Amino acid sequence: MHLVTLPFPLLLPPSTPLSPLHPTFYSREHCLPKLLPVLISTRKKRQQQQGPPKSHLLVPVTPSQLADSCWLSVSFATFYWMAAEPFYTVASDSETTGEDKSQPSFPDVAIGIDIGTSKCSVAVWNGHHVELLKNTRNQKGMRSYVMFKDDTLSAGVTGGAAKENAHEERDVLSGSAIFNMKRLIGRMDTDEVVQASKALPFLVQTLGIGVRPFIAALVNNMWRSTTPEEVLAIFLLELKALAEMHLKHPVRNAVLTIPVAFSRFQQTRIERACAMAGLHVLRLMPEPTAVALLYAQHQQQLMHDNMGSGIEKIALIFNMGAGYCDAAVAATAGGVSQIRALSGCSVGGEDILQNIMRHLVPNFDSLYAGQTMDRIKSMGLLRIATQDAIHKLASQDSVEINVDLGDGQKVSKVLDHSEFEQVNRVIFEKVEKIINQCLADAKLVPEDINDVILVGGCSRIPRIRSLVLGLCKTEVSYKNIDALEAAVSGAALEGAIASGVTDPEGSLDLLTIQATPMNLGIRADGDNFAAIIPRNTTVPARREMLFMTTHDNQTEALISVYEGEGERAEENHLLGYFKITGIPPAPKGTVEISVCMDIDASNVLRVFAGVVKPQGQGVPPFIEVRMPTLDDGHGWCGQALAKMYGSKLDLAVHPKKLQP
Amino acid sequence: MILAPLRVSAPKGAVRFRSGASSSSSSSSRSRIRCAAAATASAPAGSTLYEELGLRAGATVREIKAAYRRLARERHPDVAGAPAAADFVRLHHAYATLSDPDTRARYDRGAVVATAVAQRPCPRWPGGGGGRPRRTWETDQCW
């Protein structure tokens, strides 16, 4: 047994390699995939079977205290105080290679987590069905925020724990809590979503140069800086503790749902936050595909009960939460769910809320320009009143809003549906666009859709419901799915399936064939974007494209890899870049350069590039790059490259087609 | 580096992709349960897309879909492990081409030519062996 204990690494200064804040800690090749917390009980057994360990790596082991129910009443500050306790253990990496699946895998079942912009939930396969876990306040959907106070941090999972400390909505809006981290994570300060986040009670500061924004929470009348990853990690840590309390064993693996519109870079941010919280991400599922999995299970169930026909069923899944809106078309038969098309955008309830707030207070931006204590308090009151009104409008024809914002400002207004719809017209147009795009990409007409599934908090808004159902030319939505629990249930199902759990009744005998949500390609033909793997390509996938040089005797070429829907490269998200050097001198257009993109079974993107013509000893070897390589400052990087090299290293798409 | 399972009979259209070097636990976990089934079920792949799906040339769309789904349950990397990725990509390519009436018609017309082209020596990826399969990568999307 080689067990060496180390202090909890969050406490180490960022300059130590053991600190999660140190760049090498997450250097993915050597650490992240292996960052698996290990069950101590199974360790002994395995070591007896396999002999001495081959090598060592850092593996977080959760102390038994975490499983104690008392943990939940312990705030995050106490977590810091517990530093003297050993949190990390060095264990053999032969244990993480997964050679042990013959053992009953039930204790290792991955949990499903739905990190919502507004609310989070966690679920697990309990051996018979998916069970959503409740917090101490008996809630399944827990408000997503982290509260910063003097020396304590507490997340919305416990919501301040004890009744007398319980956080109310006005505490969350006091500037001391950070929320909406899902909208902020992995975005640069030129992003319009980040710009819109400036209307939140905490500090979001931007420089508009394409780097990460600065965010801070109000603690004792001072702004204390943090990052969306850190906030999410703290939240996930509480969520993990909640799951461990329920399951009475350490939790290490998780399946998380993410919006379709999330870039690959944002996905790495989520993975990093999970790693900071000691969770290994088994899979990141686009939210509507998690719902598709649940739907496939329902259909399978109907088959078993001899109620289904076994014919392929097409479902359109529409999900709209507080931060994002996604649609997917899935074809399901025999437990196999094929994702035919995905589309999504970062529009959600938060935008509706801000639109209404600006409508109620026309001088909103000038009124709340600087964040003083009074203004934060006043904006919090407005936010609560608006939120309340929107919720009421879901079941009422009109709603009366009366709120005193202090400082002589009062809002007194009756809001009805037509006004509500007029104010949010742009949002409904975007919803329409993503549904139409999804249907077009799936090459389907509304009549082909068998079921329309509406999920997410915003699917309760009457206008959204009628809009989506109207576009699909149907009157009713699919009934057997809970709008707020569907995504997390699907994630828990996937967690069980990916953990290798089988169910004698066959309710886990499911397979989802996923598709890429966004175009992947490189910059070519000037500032154009050449998509190599188009969106909605089934994964795993591998595609290649030929390019040619654009200058005589060009010896170097810059490959800038982008992801997105824009026709121009700069409209898309820069994932990384590298040069092909040593190209044999030749007239322009005669050198052929091949760029191949490969998405493997684990959804990892690799780019291979090199000279294919001329051939021979004189050409440099191919280059393989795992993407994304960029860590920060995407917008800034693209501009710097353009300024430095102009069109000197450009490539053009080769007219020669690869297929016969 | 992991190579896709080598086929002894080396079919004409076969290609070996270098699948992601990640034999990560995520992708291999499911395989353990069902890989035995997959191993026995990987029938020798043919050189035509129809044979890839185990069908005759006149198969109906419904048969194509059913065959794809059945084979996906055996060959999808979630079931058969990460090294099966190339296998699944090939299966999906066959399905994508044949399930769309346009690409299917084009394939049916050009099937003879396509086999001839697939045999020509062509540049390949480092680590990849064999010829490149006939690709219709811009129409591959069709469902």
Coordinates of C-alpha atoms in Angstrom, one line a residue, chain A residues 98 101 280 282-283 311-312 333-336 338 340 443 494 497-498 500 502 508-513 535-540 542-544 594 596 600-602 606 608 615 622 624 658-660, chain B residues 17-18 20-22 24-27 29-30 32-34 62 65 68-69 72-73 76-79 82 85 88-89 92 95 100 114 117 120 123 125-126 132 134-138 140-143:
Chain A
G98 CA -10.7 0.5 -15.2
K101 CA -15.5 -3.8 -14.0
H280 CA -14.5 13.3 -12.9
L282 CA -17.7 11.0 -17.6
R283 CA -19.6 12.8 -20.2
I311 CA -41.7 2.0 -35.4
E312 CA -39.2 4.8 -35.4
A333 CA -36.5 3.1 -32.1
G334 CA -35.6 0.0 -30.2
G335 CA -33.8 1.9 -27.5
V336 CA -31.5 3.6 -30.0
Q338 CA -30.2 9.1 -32.9
R340 CA -30.4 14.2 -36.1
K443 CA -34.4 17.4 -43.3
E494 CA -26.5 8.2 -19.1
I497 CA -25.3 3.4 -18.7
A498 CA -21.8 4.8 -19.0
G500 CA -21.7 -0.1 -17.0
T502 CA -27.3 -3.1 -16.4
L508 CA -30.9 0.8 -19.3
D509 CA -30.5 -1.0 -22.6
L510 CA -30.2 2.3 -24.4
L511 CA -27.9 3.9 -26.8
T512 CA -27.6 7.6 -27.9
I513 CA -25.9 8.4 -31.2
R535 CA -22.7 20.8 -37.5
N536 CA -25.0 17.8 -36.9
T537 CA -22.3 15.3 -38.0
T538 CA -22.7 12.0 -36.1
V539 CA -19.8 11.4 -33.7
P540 CA -17.3 9.8 -33.7
R542 CA -13.4 12.1 -39.1
R543 CA -13.3 14.5 -42.0
E544 CA -10.6 16.0 -44.2
S594 CA -4.6 18.4 -46.0
C596 CA -8.2 16.5 -41.1
D600 CA -13.2 10.4 -31.1
A601 CA -15.5 8.3 -29.0
S602 CA -14.8 10.5 -25.9
R606 CA -7.9 16.4 -32.8
F608 CA -4.1 16.6 -38.2
Q615 CA 5.3 14.1 -51.6
F622 CA 2.2 15.9 -40.2
E624 CA -1.4 16.4 -34.7
L658 CA -11.6 14.5 -52.1
Q659 CA -14.2 12.0 -53.1
P660 CA -14.3 10.5 -56.6
Chain B
F17 CA -8.3 5.2 -38.3
R18 CA -6.1 6.2 -35.6
G20 CA -8.1 8.9 -30.0
A21 CA -5.3 7.8 -27.9
S22 CA -7.7 8.1 -25.0
S24 CA -10.2 6.7 -21.0
S25 CA -12.3 5.0 -18.5
S26 CA -15.4 6.8 -19.8
S27 CA -15.3 5.2 -23.2
S29 CA -16.6 1.4 -19.2
R30 CA -19.6 0.4 -21.2
R32 CA -17.0 -4.4 -20.6
I33 CA -20.6 -5.4 -20.5
R34 CA -21.3 -5.9 -24.1
R62 CA -36.7 0.6 -43.5
K65 CA -32.5 1.9 -40.9
Y68 CA -28.0 0.4 -39.0
R69 CA -29.7 0.5 -35.6
A72 CA -24.9 0.5 -34.1
R73 CA -25.9 -1.4 -30.9
H76 CA -20.9 2.1 -31.4
P77 CA -17.9 3.1 -29.2
D78 CA -20.2 3.5 -26.2
V79 CA -20.8 -0.2 -26.5
A82 CA -13.0 3.5 -28.1
A85 CA -14.8 4.3 -33.5
F88 CA -18.7 2.8 -36.4
V89 CA -17.7 5.7 -38.6
H92 CA -22.5 5.3 -40.3
Y95 CA -26.0 4.3 -43.6
D100 CA -30.7 9.4 -48.5
A114 CA -16.0 3.9 -56.6
V117 CA -11.0 4.6 -57.1
R120 CA -5.7 3.6 -56.0
P123 CA -1.8 9.8 -49.2
W125 CA -2.8 9.7 -42.3
P126 CA 0.2 9.0 -40.3
R132 CA -9.1 5.7 -48.1
R134 CA -15.0 6.4 -50.8
R135 CA -16.1 9.6 -49.1
T136 CA -19.0 11.8 -49.8
W137 CA -18.2 14.0 -46.9
E138 CA -20.4 16.9 -47.9
D140 CA -22.7 12.5 -45.4
Q141 CA -25.1 14.5 -43.4
C142 CA -28.2 13.3 -45.1
W143 CA -30.5 11.2 -43.0

